[in-house]
Coordinates of C-alpha atoms in Angstrom, one line a residue:
X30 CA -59.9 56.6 204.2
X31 CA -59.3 58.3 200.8
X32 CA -55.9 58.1 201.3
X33 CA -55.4 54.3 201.9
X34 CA -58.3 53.6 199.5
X35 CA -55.9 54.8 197.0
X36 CA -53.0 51.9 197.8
X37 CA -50.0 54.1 197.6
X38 CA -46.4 53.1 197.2
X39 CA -45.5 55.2 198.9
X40 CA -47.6 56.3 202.2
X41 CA -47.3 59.6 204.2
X42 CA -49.2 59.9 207.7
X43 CA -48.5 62.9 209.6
X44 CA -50.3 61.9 213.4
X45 CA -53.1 60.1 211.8
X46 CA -54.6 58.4 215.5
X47 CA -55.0 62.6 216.9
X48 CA -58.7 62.1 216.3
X49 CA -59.1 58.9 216.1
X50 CA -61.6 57.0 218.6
X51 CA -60.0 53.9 220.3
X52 CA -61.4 51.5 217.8
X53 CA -60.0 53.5 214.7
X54 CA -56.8 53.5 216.2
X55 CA -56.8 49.9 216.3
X56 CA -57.6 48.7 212.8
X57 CA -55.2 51.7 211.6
X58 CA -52.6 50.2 213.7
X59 CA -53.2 46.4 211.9
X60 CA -53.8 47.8 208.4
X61 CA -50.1 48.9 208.8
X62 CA -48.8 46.1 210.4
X63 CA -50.2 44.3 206.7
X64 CA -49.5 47.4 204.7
X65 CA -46.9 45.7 201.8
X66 CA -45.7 49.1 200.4
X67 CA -43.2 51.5 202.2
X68 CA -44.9 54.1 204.7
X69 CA -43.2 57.0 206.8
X70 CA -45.2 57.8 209.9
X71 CA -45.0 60.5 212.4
X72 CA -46.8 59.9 215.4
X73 CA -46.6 60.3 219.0
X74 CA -48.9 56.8 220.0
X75 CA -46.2 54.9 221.5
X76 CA -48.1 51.8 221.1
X77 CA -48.6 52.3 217.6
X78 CA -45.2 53.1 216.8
X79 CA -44.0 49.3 218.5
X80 CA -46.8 47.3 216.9
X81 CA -46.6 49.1 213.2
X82 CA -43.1 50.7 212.5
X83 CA -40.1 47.7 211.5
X84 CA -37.8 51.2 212.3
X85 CA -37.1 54.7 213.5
X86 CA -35.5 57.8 211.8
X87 CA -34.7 60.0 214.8
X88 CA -35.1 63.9 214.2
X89 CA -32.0 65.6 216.7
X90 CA -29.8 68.6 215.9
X91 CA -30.7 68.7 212.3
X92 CA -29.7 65.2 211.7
X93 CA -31.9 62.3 210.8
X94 CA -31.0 58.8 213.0
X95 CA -31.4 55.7 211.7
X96 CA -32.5 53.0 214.3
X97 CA -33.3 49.3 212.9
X98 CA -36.4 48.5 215.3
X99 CA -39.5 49.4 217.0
X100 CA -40.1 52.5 219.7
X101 CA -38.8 50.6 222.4
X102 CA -35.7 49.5 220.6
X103 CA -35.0 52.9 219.4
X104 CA -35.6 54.1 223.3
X105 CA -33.2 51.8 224.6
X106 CA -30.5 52.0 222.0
X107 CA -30.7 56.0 222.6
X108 CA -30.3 55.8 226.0
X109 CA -27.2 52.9 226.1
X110 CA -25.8 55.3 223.2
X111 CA -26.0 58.5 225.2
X112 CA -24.5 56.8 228.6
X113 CA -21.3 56.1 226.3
X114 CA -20.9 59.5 224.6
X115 CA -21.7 61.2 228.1
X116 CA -18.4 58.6 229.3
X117 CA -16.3 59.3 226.1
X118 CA -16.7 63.0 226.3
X119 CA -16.0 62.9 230.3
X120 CA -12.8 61.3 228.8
X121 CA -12.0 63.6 226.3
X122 CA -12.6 66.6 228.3
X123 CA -9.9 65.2 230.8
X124 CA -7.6 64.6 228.6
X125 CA -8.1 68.3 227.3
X126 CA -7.7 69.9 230.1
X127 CA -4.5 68.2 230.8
X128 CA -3.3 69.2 227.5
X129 CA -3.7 72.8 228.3
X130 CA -2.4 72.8 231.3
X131 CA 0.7 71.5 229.5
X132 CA 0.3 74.1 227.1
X133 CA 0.1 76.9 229.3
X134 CA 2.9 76.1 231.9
X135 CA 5.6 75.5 229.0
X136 CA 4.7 77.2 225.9
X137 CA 7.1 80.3 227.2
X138 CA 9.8 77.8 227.6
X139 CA 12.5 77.3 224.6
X140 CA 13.1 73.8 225.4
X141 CA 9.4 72.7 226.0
X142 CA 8.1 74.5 223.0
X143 CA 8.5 72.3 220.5
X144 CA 6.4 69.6 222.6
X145 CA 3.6 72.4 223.7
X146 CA 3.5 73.0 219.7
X147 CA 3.1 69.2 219.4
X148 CA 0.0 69.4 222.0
X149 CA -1.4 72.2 220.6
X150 CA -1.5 70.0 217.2
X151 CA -3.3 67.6 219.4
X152 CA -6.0 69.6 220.3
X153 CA -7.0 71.1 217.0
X154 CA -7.4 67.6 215.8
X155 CA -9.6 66.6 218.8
X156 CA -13.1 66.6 217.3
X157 CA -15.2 67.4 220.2
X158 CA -17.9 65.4 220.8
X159 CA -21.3 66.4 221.2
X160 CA -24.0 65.4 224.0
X161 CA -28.0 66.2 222.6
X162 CA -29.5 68.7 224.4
X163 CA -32.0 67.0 226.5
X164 CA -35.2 68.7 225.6
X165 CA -37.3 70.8 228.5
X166 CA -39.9 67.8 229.9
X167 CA -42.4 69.6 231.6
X168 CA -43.7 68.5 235.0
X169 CA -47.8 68.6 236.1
X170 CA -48.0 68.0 239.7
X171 CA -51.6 67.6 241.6
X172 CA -52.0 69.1 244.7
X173 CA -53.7 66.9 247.4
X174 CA -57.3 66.4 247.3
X175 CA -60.3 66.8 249.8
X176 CA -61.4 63.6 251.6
X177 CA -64.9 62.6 250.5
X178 CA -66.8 59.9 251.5
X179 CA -68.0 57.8 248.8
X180 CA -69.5 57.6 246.8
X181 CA -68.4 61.1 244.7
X182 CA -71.0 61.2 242.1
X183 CA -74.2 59.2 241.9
X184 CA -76.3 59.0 238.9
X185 CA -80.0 57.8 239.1
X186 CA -81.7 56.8 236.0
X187 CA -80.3 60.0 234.0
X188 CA -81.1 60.6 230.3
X189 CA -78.9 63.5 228.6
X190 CA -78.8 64.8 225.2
X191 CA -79.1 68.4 223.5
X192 CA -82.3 70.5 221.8
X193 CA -84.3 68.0 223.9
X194 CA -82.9 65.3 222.2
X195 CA -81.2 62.3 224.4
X196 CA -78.3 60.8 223.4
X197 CA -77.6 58.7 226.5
X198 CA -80.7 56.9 228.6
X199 CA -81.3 55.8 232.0
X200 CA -77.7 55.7 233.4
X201 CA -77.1 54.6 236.6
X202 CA -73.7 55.0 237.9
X203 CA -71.7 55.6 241.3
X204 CA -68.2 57.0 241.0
X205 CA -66.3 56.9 244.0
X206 CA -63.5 59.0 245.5
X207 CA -60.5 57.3 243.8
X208 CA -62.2 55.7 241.3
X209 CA -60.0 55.7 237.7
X210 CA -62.7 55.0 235.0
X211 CA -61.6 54.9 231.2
X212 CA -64.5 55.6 228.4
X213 CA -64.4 53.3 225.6
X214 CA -66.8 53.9 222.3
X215 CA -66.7 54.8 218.4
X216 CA -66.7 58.6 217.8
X217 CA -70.4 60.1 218.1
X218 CA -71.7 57.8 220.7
X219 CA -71.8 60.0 223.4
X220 CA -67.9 59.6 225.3
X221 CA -67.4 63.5 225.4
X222 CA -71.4 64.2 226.2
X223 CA -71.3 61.9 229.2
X224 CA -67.9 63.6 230.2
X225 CA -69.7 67.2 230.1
X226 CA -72.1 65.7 232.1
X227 CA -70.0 64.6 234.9
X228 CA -68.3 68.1 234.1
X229 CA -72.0 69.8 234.9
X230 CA -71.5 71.8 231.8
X231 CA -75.1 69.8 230.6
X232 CA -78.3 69.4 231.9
X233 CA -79.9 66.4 233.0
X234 CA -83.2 65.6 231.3
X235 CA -84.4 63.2 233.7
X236 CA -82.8 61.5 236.5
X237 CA -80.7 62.3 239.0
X238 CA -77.1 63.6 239.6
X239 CA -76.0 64.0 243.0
X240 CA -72.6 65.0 244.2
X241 CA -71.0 67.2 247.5
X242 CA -71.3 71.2 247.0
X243 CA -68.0 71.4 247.4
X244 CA -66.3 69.3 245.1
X245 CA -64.1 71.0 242.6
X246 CA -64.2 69.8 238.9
X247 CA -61.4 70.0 236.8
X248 CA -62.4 69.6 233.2
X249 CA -60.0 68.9 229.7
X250 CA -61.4 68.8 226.0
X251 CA -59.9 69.1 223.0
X252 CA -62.3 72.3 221.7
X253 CA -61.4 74.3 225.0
X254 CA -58.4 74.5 222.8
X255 CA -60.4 77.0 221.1
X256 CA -61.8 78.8 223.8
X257 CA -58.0 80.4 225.2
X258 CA -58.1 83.8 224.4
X259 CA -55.8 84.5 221.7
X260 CA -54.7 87.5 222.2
X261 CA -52.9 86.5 225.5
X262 CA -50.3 85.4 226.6
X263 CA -49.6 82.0 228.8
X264 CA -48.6 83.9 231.4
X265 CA -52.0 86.7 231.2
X266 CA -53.8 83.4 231.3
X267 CA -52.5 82.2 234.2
X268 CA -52.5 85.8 236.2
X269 CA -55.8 85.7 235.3
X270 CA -55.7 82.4 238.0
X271 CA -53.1 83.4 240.6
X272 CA -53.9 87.4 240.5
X273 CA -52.2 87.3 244.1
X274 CA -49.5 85.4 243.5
X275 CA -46.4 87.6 242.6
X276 CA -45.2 87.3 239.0
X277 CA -42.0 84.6 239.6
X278 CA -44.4 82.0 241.3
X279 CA -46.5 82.4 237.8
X280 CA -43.4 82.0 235.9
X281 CA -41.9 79.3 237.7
X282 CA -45.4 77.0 236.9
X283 CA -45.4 78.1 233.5
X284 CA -41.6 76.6 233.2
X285 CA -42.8 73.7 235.1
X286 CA -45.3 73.2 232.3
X287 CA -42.4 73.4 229.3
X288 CA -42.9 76.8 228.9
X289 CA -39.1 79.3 228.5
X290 CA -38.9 82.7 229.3
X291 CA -39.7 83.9 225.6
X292 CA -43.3 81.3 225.3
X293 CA -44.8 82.5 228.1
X294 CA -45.6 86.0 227.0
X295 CA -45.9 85.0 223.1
X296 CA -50.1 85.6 222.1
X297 CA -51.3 82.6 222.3
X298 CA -52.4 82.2 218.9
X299 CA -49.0 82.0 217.8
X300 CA -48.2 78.9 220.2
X301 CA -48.4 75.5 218.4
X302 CA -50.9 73.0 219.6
X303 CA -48.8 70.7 222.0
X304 CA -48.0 74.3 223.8
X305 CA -51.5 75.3 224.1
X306 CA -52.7 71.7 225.2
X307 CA -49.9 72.0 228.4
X308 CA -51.0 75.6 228.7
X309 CA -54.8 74.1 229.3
X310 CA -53.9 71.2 231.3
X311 CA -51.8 73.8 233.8
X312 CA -55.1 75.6 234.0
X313 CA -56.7 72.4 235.0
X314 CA -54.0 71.5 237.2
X315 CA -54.1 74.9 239.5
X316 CA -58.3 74.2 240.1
X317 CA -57.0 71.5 242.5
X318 CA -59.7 69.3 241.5
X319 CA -61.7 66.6 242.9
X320 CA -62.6 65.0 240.5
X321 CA -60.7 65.3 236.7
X322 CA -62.2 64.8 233.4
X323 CA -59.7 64.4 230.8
X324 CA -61.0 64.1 227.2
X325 CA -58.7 63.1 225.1
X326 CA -55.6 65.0 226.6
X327 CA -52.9 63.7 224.6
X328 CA -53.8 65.3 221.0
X329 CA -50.9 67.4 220.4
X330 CA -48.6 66.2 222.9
X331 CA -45.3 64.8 222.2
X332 CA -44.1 61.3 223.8
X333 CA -42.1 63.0 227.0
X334 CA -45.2 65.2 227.7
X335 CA -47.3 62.7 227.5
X336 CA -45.3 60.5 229.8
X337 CA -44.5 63.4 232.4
X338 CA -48.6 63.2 232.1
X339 CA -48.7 59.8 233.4
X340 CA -46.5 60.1 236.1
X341 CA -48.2 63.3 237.4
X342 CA -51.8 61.6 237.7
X343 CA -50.1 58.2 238.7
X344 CA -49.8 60.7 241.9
X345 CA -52.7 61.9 241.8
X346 CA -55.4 60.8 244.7
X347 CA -58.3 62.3 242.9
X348 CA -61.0 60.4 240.5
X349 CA -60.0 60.5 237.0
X350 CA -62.2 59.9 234.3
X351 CA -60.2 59.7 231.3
X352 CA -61.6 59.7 227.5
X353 CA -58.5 58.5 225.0
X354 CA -57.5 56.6 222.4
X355 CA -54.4 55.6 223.6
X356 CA -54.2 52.1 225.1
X357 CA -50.8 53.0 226.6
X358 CA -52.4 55.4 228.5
X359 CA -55.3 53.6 229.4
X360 CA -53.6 51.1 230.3
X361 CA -51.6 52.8 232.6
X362 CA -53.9 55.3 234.8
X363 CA -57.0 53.2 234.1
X364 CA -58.7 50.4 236.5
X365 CA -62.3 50.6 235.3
X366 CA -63.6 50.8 231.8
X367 CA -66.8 51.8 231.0
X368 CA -68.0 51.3 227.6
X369 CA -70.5 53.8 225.6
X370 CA -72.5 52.1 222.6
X371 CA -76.3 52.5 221.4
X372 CA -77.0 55.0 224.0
X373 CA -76.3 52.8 227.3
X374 CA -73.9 53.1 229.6
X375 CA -72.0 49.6 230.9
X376 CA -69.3 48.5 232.3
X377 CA -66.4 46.0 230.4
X378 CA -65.4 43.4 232.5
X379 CA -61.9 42.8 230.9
X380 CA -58.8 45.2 230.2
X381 CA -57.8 47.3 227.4
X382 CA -56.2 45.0 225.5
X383 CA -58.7 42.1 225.6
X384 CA -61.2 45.2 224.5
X385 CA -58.8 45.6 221.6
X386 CA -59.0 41.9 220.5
X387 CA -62.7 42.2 220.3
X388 CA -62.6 45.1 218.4
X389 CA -60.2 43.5 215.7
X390 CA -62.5 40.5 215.8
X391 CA -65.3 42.4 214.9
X392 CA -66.4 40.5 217.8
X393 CA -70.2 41.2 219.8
X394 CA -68.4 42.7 222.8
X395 CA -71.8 41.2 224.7
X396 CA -71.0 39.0 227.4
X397 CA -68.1 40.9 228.5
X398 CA -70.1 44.0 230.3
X399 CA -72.5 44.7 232.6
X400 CA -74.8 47.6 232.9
X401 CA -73.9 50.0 235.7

């Protein structure tokens, strides 16, 4: 707020949605689609990046990119651009090859020398052309889940809080086995203290929270972050897990995850935050949970990881409950949104989007939910 209280010429925003509730996000994403002055942003919220950015400067082998356009644009045009050098370069390395082979059958000959010399002239002038080194996208796969009839969770008139205080009343809820529920609310009203109570890492004050004995929970939060030991390594974290399997199975997830050879035995408190966030999510990953709680998993992960996220629990046939600020996340994994306001629990009838007009509305989202 200080920062765009003071109307800059010139604005500098270094991920400014990371910890950002959904509703933040969205009015930062309109005040820059109205911003009048110039502003550079970094950001990894894809969505944010096609609805607030008129163009891209792409960061690749110490060169800056310039692309005229939104995310998508700048996606596309990549892509189209790299197909063409990947063809030109096929190209060029057959025609360099067959200038060689030129070169080395005749050079020894007096009366083909003085066309070998030509070639040779030929190829110092070829430029060779570069292809970007696609970057190491790491890869979360689920295993399958155990059957459960439904429903998974039931709560019954449940009030939660901390220091015998309550911060969420009388909730009444059924999750079911493949159930994909999204949390919606402003910071502080209670999203992560209803997701540590579906984690059973709180206490119920009242009510009732029934579930089978044998479900496994696997559970993601930003301040876990904090919580990896760090002086470890990625891979002493995960022996820690797999003690029996041998030491190349441990490797081989941990380079699944984005990790090379030289991360994975680096302390981790010298890992940057996107490499401890994958390191945490591939400790929730080999529970082989149940049900998964995933608060805001996205923080310090770049756009491939995020999408490589996607894809993983688009195959996964567990419940997700998933607390984020990114609609093209929610969108994507979600099919249920539950909404968190005033200490009540309900249920929003409409999709993430039509949440997302309200909220730039300023509009009474009653009428739109129902208590669960």
């Amino acid at each position: 707020a200080s920062v765009l209280f003071s109307n800059p010429e010139l604005l500098l925003l270094d991920e400014p949605t990371n910890y950002l509730d959904f509703e933040g996000t969205a009015w930062l994403e309109n005040y820059l689609q109205k911003f009048k002055n110039t502003a550079l942003v970094i950001s990894h919220d894809r969505n944010l990046l096609n609805n607030s950015v008129t163009s891209i400067l792409h960061l690749t082998q110490k060169q800056l990119i310039f692309y005229n356009g939104n995310y998508d644009f700048f996606d596309n045009e990549r892509r189209l651009q790299l197909e063409q050098k990947i063809s030109q370069k096929n190209k060029q390395d057959t025609q360099r090859a067959h200038l060689e082979s030129f070169i080395n059958r005749f050079k020894a000959k007096a009366s083909k020398a003085k066309q070998a010399q030509s070639r040779i002239k030929i190829l110092e002038k070829m430029k060779p052309i570069l292809i970007e080194e696609n970057q190491k996208v790491p890869t979360f796969k689920f295993d399958k889940v155990t059957k459960f009839s439904p429903p998974l969770v039931t709560i019954d008139q449940a009030t939660v809080g901390y220091n015998n205080v309550p911060i969420l009343k009388n909730i009444n809820l059924s999750i079911d086995p493949d159930d994909r529920i999204g949390l919606l609310g402003v910071n502080g009203e209670g999203k992560s203290t209803f997701s540590k109570l579906l984690a059973q890492k709180l206490n119920l004050m009242k009510g009732k929270l029934i579930s089978p004995q044998k479900m496994k929970i696997g559970y993601f939060a930003q301040h876990q972050l904090d919580e990896l030991r760090p002086n470890e390594t990625p891979f002493q974290h995960l022996h820690s897990k797999l003690d029996k399997e041998v030491p190349s199975k441990i490797r081989a997830k941990l380079g699944s995850a984005g990790f090379t050879l030289d991360t994975m035995d680096i302390e981790v408190k010298r890992l940057s935050g996107g490499q401890k966030a994958r390191l945490l999510l591939l400790l929730v990953v080999i529970e082989k949970p149940d049900l998964l709680i995933l608060d805001e998993p996205t923080n310090h992960l770049d756009i491939e990881s995020r999408e490589a996220l996607i894809m993983a629990l688009n195959d996964y046939t567990g419940s997700l409950i998933l607390v984020s600020h990114d609609a093209f996340l929610v969108e994507r994994l979600v099919d249920r949104l539950l909404i968190i306001k005033n200490g009540n629990v309900s249920e929003f009838l409409g999709d993430i989007y039509e949440y997302k007009k309200l909220v730039l509305n300023n509009n009474s989202i009653k009428g739109k939910h129902k208590e669960v």
